[in-house]
Short mmCIF file of C-alpha atoms in Angstrom, two decimals:
data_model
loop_
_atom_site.label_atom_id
_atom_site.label_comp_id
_atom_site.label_asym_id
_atom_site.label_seq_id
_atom_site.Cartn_x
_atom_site.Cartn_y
_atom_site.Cartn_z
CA UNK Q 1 10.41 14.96 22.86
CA UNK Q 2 7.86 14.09 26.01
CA UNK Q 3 4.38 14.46 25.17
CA UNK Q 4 2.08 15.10 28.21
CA UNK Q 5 -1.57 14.72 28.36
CA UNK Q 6 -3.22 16.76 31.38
CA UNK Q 7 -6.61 16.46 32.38
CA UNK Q 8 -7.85 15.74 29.39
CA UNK Q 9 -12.04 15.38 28.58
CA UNK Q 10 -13.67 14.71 25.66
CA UNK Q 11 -17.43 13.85 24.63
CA UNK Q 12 -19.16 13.42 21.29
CA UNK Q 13 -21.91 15.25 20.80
CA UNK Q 14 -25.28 14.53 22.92
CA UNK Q 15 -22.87 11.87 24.61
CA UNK Q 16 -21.00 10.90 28.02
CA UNK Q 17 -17.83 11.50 27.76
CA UNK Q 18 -15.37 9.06 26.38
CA UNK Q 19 -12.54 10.29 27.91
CA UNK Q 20 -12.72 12.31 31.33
CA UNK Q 21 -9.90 13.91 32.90
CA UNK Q 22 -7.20 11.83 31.45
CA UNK Q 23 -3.41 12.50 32.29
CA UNK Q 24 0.07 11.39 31.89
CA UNK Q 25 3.40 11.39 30.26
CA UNK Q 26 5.71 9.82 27.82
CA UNK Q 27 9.18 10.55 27.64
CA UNK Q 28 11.28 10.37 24.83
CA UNK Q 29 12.78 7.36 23.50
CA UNK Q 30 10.04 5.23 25.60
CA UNK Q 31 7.69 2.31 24.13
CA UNK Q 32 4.05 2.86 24.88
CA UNK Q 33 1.54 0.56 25.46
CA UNK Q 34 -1.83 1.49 25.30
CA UNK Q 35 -4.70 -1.71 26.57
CA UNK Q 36 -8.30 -2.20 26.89
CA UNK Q 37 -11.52 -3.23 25.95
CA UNK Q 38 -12.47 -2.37 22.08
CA UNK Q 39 -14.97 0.40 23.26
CA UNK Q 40 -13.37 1.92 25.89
CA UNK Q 41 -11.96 4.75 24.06
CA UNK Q 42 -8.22 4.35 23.52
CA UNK Q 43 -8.63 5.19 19.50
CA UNK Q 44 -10.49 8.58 20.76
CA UNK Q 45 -7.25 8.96 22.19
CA UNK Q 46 -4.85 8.58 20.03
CA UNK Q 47 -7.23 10.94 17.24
CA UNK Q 48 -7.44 13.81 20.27
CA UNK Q 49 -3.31 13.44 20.46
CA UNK Q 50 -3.11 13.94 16.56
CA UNK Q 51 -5.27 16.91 16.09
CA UNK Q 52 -8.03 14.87 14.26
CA UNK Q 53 -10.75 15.62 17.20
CA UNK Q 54 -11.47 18.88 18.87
CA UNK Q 55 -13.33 20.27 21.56
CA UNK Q 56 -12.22 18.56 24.24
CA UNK Q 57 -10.72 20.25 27.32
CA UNK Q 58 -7.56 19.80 29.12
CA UNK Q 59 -4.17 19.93 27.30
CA UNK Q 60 -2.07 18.09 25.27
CA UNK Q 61 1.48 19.07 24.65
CA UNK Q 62 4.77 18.36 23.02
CA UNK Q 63 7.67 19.44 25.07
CA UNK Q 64 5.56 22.26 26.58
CA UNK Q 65 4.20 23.49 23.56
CA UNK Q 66 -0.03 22.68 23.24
CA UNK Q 67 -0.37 20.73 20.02
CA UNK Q 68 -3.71 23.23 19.14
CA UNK Q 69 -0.89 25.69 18.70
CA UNK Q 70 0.71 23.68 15.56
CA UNK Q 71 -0.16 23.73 11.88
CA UNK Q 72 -0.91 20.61 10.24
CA UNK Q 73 2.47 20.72 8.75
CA UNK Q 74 4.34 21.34 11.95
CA UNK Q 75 2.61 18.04 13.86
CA UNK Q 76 3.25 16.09 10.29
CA UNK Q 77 7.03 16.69 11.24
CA UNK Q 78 6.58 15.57 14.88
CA UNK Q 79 4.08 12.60 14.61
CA UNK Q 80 3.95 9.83 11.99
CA UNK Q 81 0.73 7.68 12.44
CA UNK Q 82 -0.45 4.18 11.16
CA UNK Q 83 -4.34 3.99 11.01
CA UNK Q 84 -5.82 0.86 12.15
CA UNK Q 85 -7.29 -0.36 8.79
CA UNK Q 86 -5.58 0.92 5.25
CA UNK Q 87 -6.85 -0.55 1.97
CA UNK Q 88 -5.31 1.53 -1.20
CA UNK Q 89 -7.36 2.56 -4.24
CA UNK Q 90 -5.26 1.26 -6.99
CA UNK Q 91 -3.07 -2.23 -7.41
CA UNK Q 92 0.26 -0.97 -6.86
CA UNK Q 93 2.98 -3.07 -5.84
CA UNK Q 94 4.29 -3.02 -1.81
CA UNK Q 95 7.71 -2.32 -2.70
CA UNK Q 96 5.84 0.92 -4.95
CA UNK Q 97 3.85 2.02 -2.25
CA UNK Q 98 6.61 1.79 0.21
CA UNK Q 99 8.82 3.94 -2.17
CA UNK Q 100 5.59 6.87 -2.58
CA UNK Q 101 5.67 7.56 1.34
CA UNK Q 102 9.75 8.93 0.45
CA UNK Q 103 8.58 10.64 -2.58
CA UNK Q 104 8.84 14.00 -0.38
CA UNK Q 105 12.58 13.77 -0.42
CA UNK Q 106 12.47 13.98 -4.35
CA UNK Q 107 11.96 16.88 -6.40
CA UNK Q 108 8.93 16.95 -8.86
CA UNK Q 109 10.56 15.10 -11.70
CA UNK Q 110 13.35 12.86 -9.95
CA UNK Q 111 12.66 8.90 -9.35
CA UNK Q 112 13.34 7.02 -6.44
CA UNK Q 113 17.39 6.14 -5.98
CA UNK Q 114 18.89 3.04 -5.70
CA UNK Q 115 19.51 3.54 -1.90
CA UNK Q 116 15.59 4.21 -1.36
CA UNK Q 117 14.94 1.55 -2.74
CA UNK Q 118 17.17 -0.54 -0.23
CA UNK Q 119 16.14 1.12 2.54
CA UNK Q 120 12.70 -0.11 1.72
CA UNK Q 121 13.66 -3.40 1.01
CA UNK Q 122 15.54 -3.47 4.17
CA UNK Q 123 12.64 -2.27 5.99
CA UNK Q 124 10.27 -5.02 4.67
CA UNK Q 125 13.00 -7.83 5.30
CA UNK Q 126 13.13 -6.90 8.95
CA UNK Q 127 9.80 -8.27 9.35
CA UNK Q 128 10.35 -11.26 7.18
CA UNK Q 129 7.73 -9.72 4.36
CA UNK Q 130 10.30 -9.23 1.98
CA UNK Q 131 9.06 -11.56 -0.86
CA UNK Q 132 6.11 -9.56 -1.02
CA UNK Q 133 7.85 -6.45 -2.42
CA UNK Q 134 6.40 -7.11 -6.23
CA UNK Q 135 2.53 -8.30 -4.49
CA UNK Q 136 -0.29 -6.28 -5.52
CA UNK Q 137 -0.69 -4.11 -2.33
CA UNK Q 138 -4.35 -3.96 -2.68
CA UNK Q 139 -4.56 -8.06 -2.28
CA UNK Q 140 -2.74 -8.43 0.75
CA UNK Q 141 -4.19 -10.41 3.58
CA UNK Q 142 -4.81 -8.27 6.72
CA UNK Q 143 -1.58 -10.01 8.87
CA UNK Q 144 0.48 -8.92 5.77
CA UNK Q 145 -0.94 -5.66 5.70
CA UNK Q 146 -0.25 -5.02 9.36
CA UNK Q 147 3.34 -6.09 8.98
CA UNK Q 148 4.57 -4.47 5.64
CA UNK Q 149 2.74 -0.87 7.54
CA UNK Q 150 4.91 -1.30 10.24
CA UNK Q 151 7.65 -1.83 8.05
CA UNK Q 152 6.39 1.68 6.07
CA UNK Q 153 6.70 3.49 8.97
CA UNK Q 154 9.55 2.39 10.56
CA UNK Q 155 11.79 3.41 7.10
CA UNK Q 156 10.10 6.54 6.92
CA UNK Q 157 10.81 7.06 10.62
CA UNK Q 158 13.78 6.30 10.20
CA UNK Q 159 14.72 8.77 7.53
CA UNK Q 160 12.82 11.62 8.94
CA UNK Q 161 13.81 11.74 12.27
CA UNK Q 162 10.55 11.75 14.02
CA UNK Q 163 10.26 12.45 16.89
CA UNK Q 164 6.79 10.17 17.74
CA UNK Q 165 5.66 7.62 16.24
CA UNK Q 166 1.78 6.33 16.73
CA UNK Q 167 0.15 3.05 15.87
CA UNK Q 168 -3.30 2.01 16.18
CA UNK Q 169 -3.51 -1.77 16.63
CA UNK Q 170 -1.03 -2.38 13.92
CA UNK Q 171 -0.96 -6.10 14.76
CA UNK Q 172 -4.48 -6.74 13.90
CA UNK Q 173 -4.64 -10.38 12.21
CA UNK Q 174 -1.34 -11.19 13.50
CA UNK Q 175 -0.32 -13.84 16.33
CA UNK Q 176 2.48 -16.18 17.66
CA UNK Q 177 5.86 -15.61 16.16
CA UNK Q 178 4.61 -12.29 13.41
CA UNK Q 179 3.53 -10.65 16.67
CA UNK Q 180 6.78 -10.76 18.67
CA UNK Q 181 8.27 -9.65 15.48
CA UNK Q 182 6.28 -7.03 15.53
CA UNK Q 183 6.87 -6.08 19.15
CA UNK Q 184 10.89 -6.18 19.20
CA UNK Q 185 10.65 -3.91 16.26
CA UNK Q 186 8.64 -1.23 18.08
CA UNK Q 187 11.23 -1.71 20.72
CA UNK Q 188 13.56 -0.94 18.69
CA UNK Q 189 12.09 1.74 16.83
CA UNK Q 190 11.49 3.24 20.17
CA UNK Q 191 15.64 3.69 20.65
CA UNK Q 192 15.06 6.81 18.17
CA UNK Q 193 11.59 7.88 18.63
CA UNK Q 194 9.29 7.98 20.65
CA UNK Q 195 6.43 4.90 20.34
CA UNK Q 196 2.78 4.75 21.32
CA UNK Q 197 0.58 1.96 20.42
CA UNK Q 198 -2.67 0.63 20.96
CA UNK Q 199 -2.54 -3.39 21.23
CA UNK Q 200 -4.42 -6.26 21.77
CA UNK Q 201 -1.95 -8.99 21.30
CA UNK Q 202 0.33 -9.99 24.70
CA UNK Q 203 3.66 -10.73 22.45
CA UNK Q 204 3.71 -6.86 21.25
CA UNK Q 205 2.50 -5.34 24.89
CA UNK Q 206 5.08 -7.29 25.99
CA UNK Q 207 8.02 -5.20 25.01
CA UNK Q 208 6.66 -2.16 25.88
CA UNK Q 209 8.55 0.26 28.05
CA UNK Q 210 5.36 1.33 29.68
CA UNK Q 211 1.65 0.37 29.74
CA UNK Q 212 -1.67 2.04 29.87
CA UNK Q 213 -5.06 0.25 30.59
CA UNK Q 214 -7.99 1.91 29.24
CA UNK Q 215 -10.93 0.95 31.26
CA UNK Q 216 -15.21 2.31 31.42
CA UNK Q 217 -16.24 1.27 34.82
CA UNK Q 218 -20.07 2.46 36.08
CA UNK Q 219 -20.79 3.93 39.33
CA UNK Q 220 -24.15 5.40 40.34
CA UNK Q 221 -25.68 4.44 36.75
CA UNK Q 222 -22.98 6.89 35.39
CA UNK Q 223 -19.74 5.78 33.29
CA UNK Q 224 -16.38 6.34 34.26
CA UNK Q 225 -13.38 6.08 31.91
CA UNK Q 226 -10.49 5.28 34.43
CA UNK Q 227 -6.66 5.00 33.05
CA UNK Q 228 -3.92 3.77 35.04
CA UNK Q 229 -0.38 3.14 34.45
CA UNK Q 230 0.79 -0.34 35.26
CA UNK Q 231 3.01 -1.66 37.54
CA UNK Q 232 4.73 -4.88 37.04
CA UNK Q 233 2.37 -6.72 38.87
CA UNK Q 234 -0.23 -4.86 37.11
CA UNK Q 235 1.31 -5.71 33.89
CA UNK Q 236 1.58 -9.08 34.18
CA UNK Q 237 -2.38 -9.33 35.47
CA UNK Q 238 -3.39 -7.69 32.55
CA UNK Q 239 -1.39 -10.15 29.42
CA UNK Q 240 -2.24 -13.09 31.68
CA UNK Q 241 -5.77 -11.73 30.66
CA UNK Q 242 -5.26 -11.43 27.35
CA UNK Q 243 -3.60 -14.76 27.41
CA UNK Q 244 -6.26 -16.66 28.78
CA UNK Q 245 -9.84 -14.18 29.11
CA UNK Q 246 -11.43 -13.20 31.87
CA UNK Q 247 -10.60 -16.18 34.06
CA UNK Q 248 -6.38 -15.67 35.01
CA UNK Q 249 -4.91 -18.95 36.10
CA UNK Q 250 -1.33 -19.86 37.58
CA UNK Q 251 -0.60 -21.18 34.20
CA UNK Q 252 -1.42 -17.83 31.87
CA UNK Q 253 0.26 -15.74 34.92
CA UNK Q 254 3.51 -17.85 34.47
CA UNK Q 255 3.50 -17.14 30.63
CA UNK Q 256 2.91 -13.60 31.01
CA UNK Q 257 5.85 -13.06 32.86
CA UNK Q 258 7.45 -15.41 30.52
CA UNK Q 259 6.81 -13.45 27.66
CA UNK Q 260 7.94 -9.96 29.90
CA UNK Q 261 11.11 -11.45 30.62
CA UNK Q 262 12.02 -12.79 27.36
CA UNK Q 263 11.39 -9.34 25.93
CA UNK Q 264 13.90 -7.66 28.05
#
């Protein structure tokens, strides 16, 4: 499925807008990373692409088809998406919770099988989180949190067969080695489906496919929202950045492409 974004504008109420005249294109079975400053508007994105804002202008699509022209239930079986910050109501275990996002394969009265149980299991060993199956999912630390989400959503995925899946910074409180984790799992989600997610860690924008950079730049006391996709060069500019901050020296511009090439 390619989803294509076309001149897209939108503005909050009384407000500049956020995002102004906004375009491009993922293809299926691509990786998409999405970068920038917290601010700049790349969660107003990703809510405009699922439905959750309207009244903007422009066009979204899947596969030619404008997503305004789909019921709720229809983009449910195109999109999953992973907010960025998901704290339960009750204390139920991970390994429960995991098990109530495949409850829609079950009739009314039937419990969870054997085999969805292991694929959840699976799921959560994949990103080294398994002994946290029986944890109260409610007192998870925010890097466990991000990881056994992914893990959700990649089962579920999985077993669905959808077509795009969306993550909003699902790495937050995550670094080093849980973040490259993290990254060559997208990448490999992204074999099936189709990935988008917003980042600010180098070892998951990494593996991306493709990357977007989000950026509000002000001309004439007026601001601009400007997205661009990156070249390599471009690419490895922007993690040496994240790397190191503002300043980019030899040294953060070697481990950027480090970390590129090692993701291949």
């Amino acid at each position: 499925m390619t989803l294509t974004v076309s001149h897209l504008t939108f503005a909050y109420p009384k407000a500049s807008p956020v995002l102004e005249d906004v375009s491009f294109t993922v293809p299926a079975g691509d990786f998409l990373s999405v970068l920038g400053a917290n601010g700049a508007g790349k969660s107003t994105l990703f809510r405009c692409l699922l439905g959750g804002l309207e009244g903007y202008t422009g066009a979204i699509s899947l596969d030619g088809r404008d997503v305004r022209t789909f019921s709720r239930r229809e983009m449910a079986a195109r999109i999953a998406y992973i907010p960025q910050i998901h704290r339960p109501t009750f204390g139920y275990s991970v390994l429960d919770t995991a098990l109530m996002g495949l409850t829609r394969h079950l009739s009314p009265f039937q419990s969870p099988s054997k085999a969805l149980e292991q694929q959840a299991l699976t799921a959560l060993e994949r990103l080294g989180v398994a002994h946290l199956a029986q944890r109260n999912f409610a007192a998870l630390s925010g890097g466990e949190l991000s990881r056994i989400m992914l893990a959700f959503k990649s089962a579920l995925a999985d077993r669905d067969a959808l077509p795009t899946v969306i993550y909003d910074e699902i790495d937050t409180g995550v670094s080093g080695l849980a973040a490259g984790r993290i990254g060559q799992l997208l990448h490999q989600t992204a074999k099936g489906h189709q990935v988008l997610c917003i980042t600010h860690t180098p070892q998951v924008a990494a593996f991306a496919d493709n990357q977007l950079l989000i950026q509000k730049n002000v001309r004439n006391d007026r601001t601009f929202t400007e997205i661009h996709t990156l070249d390599m060069d471009g690419r490895v500019e922007v993690l040496a950045r994240m790397i190191s901050g503002d300043k980019v020296s030899d040294l953060s511009l070697a481990s950027a492409r480090e970390l590129i090439e090692k993701s291949q």
